Tab-separated table of C-alpha atoms in Angstrom:
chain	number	residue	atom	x	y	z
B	283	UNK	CA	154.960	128.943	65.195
B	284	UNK	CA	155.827	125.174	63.668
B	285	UNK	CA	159.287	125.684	64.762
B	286	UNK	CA	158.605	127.080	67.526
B	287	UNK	CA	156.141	123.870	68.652
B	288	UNK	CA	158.671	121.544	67.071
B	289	UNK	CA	161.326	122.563	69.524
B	290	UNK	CA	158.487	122.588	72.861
B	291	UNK	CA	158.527	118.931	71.637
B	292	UNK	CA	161.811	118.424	71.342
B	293	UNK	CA	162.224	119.917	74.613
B	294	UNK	CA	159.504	117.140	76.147
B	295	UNK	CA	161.596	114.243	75.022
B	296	UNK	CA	158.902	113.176	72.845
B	297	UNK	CA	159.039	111.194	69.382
B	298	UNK	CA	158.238	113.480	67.031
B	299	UNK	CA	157.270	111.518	63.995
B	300	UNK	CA	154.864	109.403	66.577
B	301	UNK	CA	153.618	112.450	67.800
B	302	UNK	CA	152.047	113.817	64.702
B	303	UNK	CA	149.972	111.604	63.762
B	304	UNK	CA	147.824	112.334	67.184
B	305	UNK	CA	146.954	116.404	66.929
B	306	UNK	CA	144.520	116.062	70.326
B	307	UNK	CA	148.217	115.359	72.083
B	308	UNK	CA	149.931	118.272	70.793
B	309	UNK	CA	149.167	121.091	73.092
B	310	UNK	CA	150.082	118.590	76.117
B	311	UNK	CA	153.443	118.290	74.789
B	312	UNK	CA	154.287	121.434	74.072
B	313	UNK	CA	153.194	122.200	77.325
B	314	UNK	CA	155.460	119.834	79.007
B	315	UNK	CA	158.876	120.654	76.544
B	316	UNK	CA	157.864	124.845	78.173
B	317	UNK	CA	157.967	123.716	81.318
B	318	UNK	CA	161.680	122.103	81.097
B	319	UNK	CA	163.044	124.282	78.770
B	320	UNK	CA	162.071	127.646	81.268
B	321	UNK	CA	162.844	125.476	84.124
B	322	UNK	CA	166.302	124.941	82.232
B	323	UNK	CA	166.443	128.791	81.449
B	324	UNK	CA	166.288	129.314	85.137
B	325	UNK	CA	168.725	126.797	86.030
B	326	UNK	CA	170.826	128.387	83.481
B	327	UNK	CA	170.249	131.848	84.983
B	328	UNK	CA	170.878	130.655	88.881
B	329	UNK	CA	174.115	128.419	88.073
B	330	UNK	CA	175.342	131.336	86.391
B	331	UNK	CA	174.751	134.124	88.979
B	332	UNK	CA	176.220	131.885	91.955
B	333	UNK	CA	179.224	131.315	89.281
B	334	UNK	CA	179.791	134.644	89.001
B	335	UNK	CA	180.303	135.245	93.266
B	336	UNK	CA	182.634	132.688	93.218
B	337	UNK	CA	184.818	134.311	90.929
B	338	UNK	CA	183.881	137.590	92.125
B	339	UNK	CA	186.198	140.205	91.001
B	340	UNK	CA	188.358	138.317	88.683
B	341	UNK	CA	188.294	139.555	85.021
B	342	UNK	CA	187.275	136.876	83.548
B	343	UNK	CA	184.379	136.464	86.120
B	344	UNK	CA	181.783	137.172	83.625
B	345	UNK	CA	182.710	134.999	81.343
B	346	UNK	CA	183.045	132.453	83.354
B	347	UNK	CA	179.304	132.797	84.761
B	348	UNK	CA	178.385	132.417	81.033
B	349	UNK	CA	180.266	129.313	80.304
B	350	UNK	CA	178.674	127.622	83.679
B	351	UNK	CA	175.388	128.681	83.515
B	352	UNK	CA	175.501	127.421	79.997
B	353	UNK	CA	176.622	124.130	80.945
B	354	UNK	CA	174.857	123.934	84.406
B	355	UNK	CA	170.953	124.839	82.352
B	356	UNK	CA	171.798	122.141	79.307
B	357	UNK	CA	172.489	119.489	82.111
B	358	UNK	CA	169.316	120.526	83.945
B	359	UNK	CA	167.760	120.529	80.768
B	360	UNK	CA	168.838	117.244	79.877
B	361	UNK	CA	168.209	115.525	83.209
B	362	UNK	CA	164.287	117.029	83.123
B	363	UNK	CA	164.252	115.505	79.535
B	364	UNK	CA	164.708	112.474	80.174
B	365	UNK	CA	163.176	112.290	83.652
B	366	UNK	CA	159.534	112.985	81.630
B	367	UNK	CA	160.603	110.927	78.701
B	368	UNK	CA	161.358	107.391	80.931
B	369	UNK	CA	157.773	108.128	82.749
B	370	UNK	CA	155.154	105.931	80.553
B	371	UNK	CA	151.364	105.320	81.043
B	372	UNK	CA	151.391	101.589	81.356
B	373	UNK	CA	150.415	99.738	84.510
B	374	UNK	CA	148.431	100.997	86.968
B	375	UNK	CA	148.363	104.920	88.904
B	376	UNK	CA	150.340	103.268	92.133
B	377	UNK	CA	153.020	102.067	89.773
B	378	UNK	CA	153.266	104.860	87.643
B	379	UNK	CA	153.905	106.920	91.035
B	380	UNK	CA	156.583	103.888	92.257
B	381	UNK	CA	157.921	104.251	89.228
B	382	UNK	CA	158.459	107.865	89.242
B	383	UNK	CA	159.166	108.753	92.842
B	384	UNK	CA	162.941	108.920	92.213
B	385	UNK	CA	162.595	111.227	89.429
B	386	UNK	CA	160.103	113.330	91.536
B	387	UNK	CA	162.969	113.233	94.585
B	388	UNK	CA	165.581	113.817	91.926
B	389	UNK	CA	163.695	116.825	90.764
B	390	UNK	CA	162.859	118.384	94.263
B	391	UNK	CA	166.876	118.387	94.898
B	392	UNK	CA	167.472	119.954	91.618
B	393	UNK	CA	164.364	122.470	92.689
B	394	UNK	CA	166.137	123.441	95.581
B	395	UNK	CA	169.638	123.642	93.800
B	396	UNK	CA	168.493	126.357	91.452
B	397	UNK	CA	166.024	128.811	93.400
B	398	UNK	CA	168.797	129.314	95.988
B	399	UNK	CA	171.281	131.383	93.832
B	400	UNK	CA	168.016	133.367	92.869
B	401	UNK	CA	166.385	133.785	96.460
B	402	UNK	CA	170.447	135.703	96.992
B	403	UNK	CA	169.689	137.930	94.073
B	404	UNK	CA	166.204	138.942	95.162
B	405	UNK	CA	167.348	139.610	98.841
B	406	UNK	CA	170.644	141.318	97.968
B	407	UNK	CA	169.526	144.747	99.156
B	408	UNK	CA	168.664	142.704	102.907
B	409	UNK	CA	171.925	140.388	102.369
B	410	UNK	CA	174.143	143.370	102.172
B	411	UNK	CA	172.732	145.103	105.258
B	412	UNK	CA	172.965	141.980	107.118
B	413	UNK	CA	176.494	141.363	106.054
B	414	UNK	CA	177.438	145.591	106.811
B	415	UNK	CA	175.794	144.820	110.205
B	416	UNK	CA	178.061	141.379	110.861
B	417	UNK	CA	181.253	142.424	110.054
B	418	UNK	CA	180.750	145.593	111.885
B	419	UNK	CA	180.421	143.521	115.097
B	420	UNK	CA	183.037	141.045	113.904
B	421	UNK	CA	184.931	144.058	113.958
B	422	UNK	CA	183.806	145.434	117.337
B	423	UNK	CA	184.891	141.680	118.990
B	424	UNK	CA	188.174	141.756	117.397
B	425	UNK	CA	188.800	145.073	119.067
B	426	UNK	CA	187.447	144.090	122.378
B	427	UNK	CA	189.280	140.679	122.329
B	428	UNK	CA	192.390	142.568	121.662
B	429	UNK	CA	191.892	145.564	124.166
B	430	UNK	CA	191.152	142.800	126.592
B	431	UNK	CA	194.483	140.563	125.352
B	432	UNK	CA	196.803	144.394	125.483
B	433	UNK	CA	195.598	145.403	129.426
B	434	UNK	CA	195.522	141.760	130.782
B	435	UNK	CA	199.169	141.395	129.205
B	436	UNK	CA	200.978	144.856	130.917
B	437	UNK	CA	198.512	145.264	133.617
B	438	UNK	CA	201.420	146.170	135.752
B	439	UNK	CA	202.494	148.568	133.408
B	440	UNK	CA	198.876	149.788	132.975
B	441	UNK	CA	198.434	150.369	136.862
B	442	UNK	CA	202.293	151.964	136.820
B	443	UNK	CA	200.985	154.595	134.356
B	444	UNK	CA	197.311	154.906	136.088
B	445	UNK	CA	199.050	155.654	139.513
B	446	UNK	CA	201.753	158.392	137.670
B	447	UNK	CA	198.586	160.093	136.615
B	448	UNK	CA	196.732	160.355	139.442
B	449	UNK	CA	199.784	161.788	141.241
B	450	UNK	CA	200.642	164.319	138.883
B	451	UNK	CA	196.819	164.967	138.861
B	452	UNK	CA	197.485	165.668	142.713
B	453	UNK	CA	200.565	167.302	142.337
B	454	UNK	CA	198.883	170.006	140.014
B	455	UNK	CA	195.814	170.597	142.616
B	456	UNK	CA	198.440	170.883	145.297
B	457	UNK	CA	200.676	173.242	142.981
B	458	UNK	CA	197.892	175.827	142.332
B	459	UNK	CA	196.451	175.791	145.890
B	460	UNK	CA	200.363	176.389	147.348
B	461	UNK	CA	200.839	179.146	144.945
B	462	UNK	CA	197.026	180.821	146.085
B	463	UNK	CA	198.291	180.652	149.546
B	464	UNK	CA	202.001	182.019	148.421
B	465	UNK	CA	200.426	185.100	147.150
B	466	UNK	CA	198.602	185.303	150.336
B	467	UNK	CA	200.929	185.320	152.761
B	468	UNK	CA	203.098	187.828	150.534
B	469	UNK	CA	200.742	190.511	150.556
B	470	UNK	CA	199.472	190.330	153.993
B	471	UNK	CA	196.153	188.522	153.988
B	472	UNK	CA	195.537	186.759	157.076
B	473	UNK	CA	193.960	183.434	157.068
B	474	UNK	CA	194.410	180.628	158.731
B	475	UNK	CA	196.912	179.303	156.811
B	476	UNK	CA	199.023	182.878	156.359
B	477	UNK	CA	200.781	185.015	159.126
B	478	UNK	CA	199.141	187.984	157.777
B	479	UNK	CA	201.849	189.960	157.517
B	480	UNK	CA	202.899	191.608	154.454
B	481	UNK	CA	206.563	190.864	152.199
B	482	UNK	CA	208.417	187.869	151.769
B	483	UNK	CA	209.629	187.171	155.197
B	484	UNK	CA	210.070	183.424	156.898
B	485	UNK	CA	206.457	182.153	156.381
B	486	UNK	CA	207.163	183.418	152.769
B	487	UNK	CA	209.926	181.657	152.382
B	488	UNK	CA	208.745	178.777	153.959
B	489	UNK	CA	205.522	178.408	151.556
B	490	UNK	CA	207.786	179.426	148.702
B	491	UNK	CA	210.095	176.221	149.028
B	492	UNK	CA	207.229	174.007	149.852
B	493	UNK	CA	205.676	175.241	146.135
B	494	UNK	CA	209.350	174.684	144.775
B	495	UNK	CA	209.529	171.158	145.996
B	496	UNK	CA	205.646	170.298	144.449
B	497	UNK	CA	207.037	171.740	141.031
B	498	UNK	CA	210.381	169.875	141.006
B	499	UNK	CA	208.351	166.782	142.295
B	500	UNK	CA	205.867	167.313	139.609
B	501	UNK	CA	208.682	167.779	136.706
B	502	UNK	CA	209.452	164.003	137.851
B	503	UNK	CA	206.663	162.294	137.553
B	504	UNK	CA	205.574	164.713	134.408
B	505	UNK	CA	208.576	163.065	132.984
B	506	UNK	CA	208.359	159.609	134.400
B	507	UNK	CA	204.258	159.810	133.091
B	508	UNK	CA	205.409	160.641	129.544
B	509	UNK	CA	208.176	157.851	129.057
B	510	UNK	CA	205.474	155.012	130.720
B	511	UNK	CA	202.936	156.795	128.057
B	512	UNK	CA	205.388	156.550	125.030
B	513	UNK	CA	206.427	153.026	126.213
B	514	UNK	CA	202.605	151.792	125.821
B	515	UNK	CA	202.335	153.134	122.892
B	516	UNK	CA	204.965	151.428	121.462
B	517	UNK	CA	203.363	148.120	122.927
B	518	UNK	CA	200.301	149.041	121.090
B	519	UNK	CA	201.863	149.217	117.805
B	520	UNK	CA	203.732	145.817	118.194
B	521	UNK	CA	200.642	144.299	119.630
B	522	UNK	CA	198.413	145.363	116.653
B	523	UNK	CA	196.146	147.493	118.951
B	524	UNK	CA	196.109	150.690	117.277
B	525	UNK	CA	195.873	149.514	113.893
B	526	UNK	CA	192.359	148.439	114.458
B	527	UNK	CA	189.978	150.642	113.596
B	528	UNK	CA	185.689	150.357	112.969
B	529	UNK	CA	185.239	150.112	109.725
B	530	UNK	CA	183.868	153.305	107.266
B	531	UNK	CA	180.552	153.014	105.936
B	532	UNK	CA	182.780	152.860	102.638
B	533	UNK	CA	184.535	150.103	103.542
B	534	UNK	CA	181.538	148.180	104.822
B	535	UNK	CA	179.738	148.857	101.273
B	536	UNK	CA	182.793	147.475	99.833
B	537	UNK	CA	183.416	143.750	101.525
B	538	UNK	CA	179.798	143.442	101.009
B	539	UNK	CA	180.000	144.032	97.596
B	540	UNK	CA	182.860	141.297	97.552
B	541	UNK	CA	181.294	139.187	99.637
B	542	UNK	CA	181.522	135.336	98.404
B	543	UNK	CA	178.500	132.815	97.534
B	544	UNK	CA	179.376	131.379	101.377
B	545	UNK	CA	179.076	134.368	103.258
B	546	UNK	CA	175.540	135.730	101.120
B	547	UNK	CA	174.378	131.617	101.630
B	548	UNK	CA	174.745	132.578	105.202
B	549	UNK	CA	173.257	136.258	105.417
B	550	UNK	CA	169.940	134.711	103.812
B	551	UNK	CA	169.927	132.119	106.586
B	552	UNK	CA	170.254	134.969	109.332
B	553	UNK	CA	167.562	137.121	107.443
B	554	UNK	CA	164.981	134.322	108.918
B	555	UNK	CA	166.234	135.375	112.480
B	556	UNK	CA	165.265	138.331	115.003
B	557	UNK	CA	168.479	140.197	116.845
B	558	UNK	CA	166.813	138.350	119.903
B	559	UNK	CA	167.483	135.065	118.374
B	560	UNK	CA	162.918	134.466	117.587
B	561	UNK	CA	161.967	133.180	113.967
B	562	UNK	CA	161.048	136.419	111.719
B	563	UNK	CA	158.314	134.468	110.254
B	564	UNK	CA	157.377	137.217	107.224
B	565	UNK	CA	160.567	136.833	105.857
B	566	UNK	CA	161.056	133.261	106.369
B	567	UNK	CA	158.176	132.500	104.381
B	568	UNK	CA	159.074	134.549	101.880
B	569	UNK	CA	162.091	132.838	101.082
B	570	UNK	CA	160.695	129.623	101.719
B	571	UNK	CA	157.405	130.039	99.277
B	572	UNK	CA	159.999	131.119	96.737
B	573	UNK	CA	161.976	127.952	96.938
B	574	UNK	CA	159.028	126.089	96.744
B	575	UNK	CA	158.156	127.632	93.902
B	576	UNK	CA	161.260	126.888	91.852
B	577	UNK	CA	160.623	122.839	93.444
B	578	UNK	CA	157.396	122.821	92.328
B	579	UNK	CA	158.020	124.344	88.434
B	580	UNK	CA	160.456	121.859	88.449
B	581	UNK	CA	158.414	118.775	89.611
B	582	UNK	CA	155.828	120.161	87.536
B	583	UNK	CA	156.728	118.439	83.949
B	584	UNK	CA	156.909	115.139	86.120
B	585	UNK	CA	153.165	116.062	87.825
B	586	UNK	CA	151.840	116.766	84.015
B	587	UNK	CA	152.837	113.210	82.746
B	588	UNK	CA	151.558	111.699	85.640
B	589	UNK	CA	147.956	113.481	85.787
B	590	UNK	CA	147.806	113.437	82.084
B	591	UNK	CA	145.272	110.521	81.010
B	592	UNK	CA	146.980	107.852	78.620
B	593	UNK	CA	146.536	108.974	75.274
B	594	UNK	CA	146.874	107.819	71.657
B	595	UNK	CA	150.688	108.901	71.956
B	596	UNK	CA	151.509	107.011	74.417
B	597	UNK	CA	149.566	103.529	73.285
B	598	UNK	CA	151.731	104.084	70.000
B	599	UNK	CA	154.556	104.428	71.838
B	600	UNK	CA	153.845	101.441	73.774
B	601	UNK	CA	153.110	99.389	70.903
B	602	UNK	CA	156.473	101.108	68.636
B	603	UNK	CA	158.292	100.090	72.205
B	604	UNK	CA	156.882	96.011	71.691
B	605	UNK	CA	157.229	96.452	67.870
B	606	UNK	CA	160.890	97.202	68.359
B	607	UNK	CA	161.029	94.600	71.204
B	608	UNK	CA	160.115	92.008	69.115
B	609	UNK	CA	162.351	92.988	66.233
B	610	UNK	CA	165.302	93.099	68.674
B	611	UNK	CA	164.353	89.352	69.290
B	612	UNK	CA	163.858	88.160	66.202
B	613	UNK	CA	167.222	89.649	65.023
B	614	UNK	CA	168.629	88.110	67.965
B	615	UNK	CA	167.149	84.685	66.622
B	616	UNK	CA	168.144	85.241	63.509
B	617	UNK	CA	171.818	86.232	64.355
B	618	UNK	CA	171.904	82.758	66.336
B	619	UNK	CA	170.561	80.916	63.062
B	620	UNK	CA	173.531	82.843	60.861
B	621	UNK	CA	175.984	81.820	63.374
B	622	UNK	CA	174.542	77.868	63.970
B	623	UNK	CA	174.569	77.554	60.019
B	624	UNK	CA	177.744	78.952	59.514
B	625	UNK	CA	178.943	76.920	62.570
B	626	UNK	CA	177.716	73.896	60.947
B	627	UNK	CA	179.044	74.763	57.597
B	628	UNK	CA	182.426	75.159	59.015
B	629	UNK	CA	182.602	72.051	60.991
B	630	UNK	CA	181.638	69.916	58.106
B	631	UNK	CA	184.100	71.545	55.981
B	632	UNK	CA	186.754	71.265	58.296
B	633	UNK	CA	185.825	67.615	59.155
B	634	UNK	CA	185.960	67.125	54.982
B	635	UNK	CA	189.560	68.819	55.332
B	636	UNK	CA	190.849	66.576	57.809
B	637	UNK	CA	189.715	63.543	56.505
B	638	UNK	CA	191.921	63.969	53.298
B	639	UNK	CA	194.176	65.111	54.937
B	640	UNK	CA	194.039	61.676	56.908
B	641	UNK	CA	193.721	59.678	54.114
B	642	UNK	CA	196.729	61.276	52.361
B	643	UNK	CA	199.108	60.678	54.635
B	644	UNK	CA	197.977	57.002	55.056
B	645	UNK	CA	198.543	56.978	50.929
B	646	UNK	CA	202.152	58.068	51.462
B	647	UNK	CA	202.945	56.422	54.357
B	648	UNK	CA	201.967	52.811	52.814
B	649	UNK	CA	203.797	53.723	49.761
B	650	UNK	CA	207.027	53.913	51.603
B	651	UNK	CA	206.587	51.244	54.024
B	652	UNK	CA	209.537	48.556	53.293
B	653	UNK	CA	209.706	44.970	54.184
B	654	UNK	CA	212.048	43.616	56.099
């Protein structure tokens, strides 16, 4: 359980060996260092799982969601550290909160950062539906658009192959109803279109060549029908219309499943909509309370320092911070003193230098100074 507090304290940025000697600050502390070391463990958690969809698929994907998520919670971690460790107690409550209003907008931005990876993981089940649902109608426009593109593009064609139909739709009716009357006239029934008289005499004949002319007529544009039909066909295949199809439920289970971070990012967004475009206000403030639950735990540490009366701790902190302030300056004066003496010291000895150095050379040069 020492340990255990030792590291809560570590975790809260504060000086340990100050800390100790206060036991009524303790619990506060360790408070504080859980706060940012789950809110870290979270970070660590989120980074990791929106690390993982953007390597989604790769073999190494795992490992890579590790080795972020690692890195993204002990930079979280940090930050929160020392955003809670540079808060202190002097001065009065309106500049305490001047003073920490960055940090507080700093940690609202990192709130929002982390709870958004974890607001896609608790509305995958919805995310996937809504994703199944989009691409099916991303689908369904392609199609359309492309159907549309195909009969605005051989309309002629199109209306060549509609009109080929209808006439050999015609052609048939016309076929079978010559052929009823044929029989007819052969074996004596008397309408108003047959003679009435029985065998295959003139009106026989006549009828017969009529039906003959239909069929040979209907062998044409049979023909003509099939070629136009064939020749479409092949216009679909080069124009990419048949090789569209809806997609499987199968199919639809699996580009969800690969679905990148951008695509679930946007899913979540369109879970806060109605088909009719209204605000679906239950689910909208479900994800929203769940974001600002992540902004708050992570504002939280900074709330605790700030609501937290000042303490022993932090009036030994204050005076270790003008203990050390003053030492600083006094080392400072004392590092000028060093450096004036030894200044000082080195001028006169190099003045000393000089001088015989001087007088030296006036020695020598009077010694060898000749008289005209």
């Amino acid at each position: 359980m020492r340990k255990v507090t030792r590291f809560f304290w570590f975790c809260s940025g504060a000086h340990i060996d100050t800390l100790k000697k206060y036991p009524i600050e303790h619990n506060k502390y360790v408070g504080i260092g859980a706060t940012i070391f789950f809110t870290a463990l979270f970070a660590s958690l989120s980074g990791g799982y929106a690390m993982y969809f953007v390597f989604s698929g790769n073999a190494f994907a795992v490992g890579f969601a590790i080795l972020f998520g690692l890195l993204w919670g002990t930079a979280i971690f940090n930050m929160d550290r020392y955003i809670v460790s540079s808060i202190n107690k002097e001065g009065t409550t309106n500049q305490q909160i001047l003073q920490a209003s960055p940090r507080i907008l700093l940690a609202i931005m990192i709130g929002i950062v982390i709870s958004r990876p974890l607001e896609l993981k608790i509305f995958d089940k919805e995310i996937r539906q809504k994703l199944k649902t989009a691409y099916l109608k991303g689908q369904h426009s392609k199609i359309d658009t492309l159907t549309k593109t195909y009969q605005q593009k051989y309309a002629m064609e199109l209306g060549k192959a509609s009109d080929l139909k209808k006439e050999k739709d015609s052609l048939e009716k016309d076929i079978n109803r010559s052929r009823f009357q044929l029989n007819q006239e052969v074996f004596g029934d008397k309408t108003n279109q047959t003679s009435g008289i029985t065998g295959y005499g003139t009106y026989a004949k006549q009828k017969s060549a009529v039906l003959q002319e239909k069929q040979d007529r209907l062998k044409t544009v049979t023909a003509d029908a099939g070629k136009m039909d064939q020749y479409l066909s092949q216009r679909k295949d080069f124009e990419g219309v048949n090789n569209l199809r809806l997609f499987s439920e199968h199919q639809l289970d699996s580009l969800a499943g690969v679905a990148g971070f951008a695509d679930r990012n946007w899913a979540l967004g369109q879970l806060t909509y109605n088909e009719n475009g209204t605000r679906d206000l239950d689910t909208y403030m479900a994800i929203s309370f769940i974001g600002y639950l992540f902004i708050l735990f992570e504002c939280l540490p900074v709330f605790v320092k700030l609501m937290s009366p000042k303490g022993p701790y932090d009036v030994a902190i204050a005076k270790t911070s003008e203990a050390n302030l003053h030492y600083a300056d006094r080392d400072k004066q004392r590092d000028i003193t060093v450096t004036d003496s030894l200044f000082d010291h080195n001028l006169d000895e190099d003045i000393t230098r000089r001088k015989k150095i001087i007088t030296g050379q006036s020695a020598h040069d009077f010694e060898n100074y000749r008289y005209d």
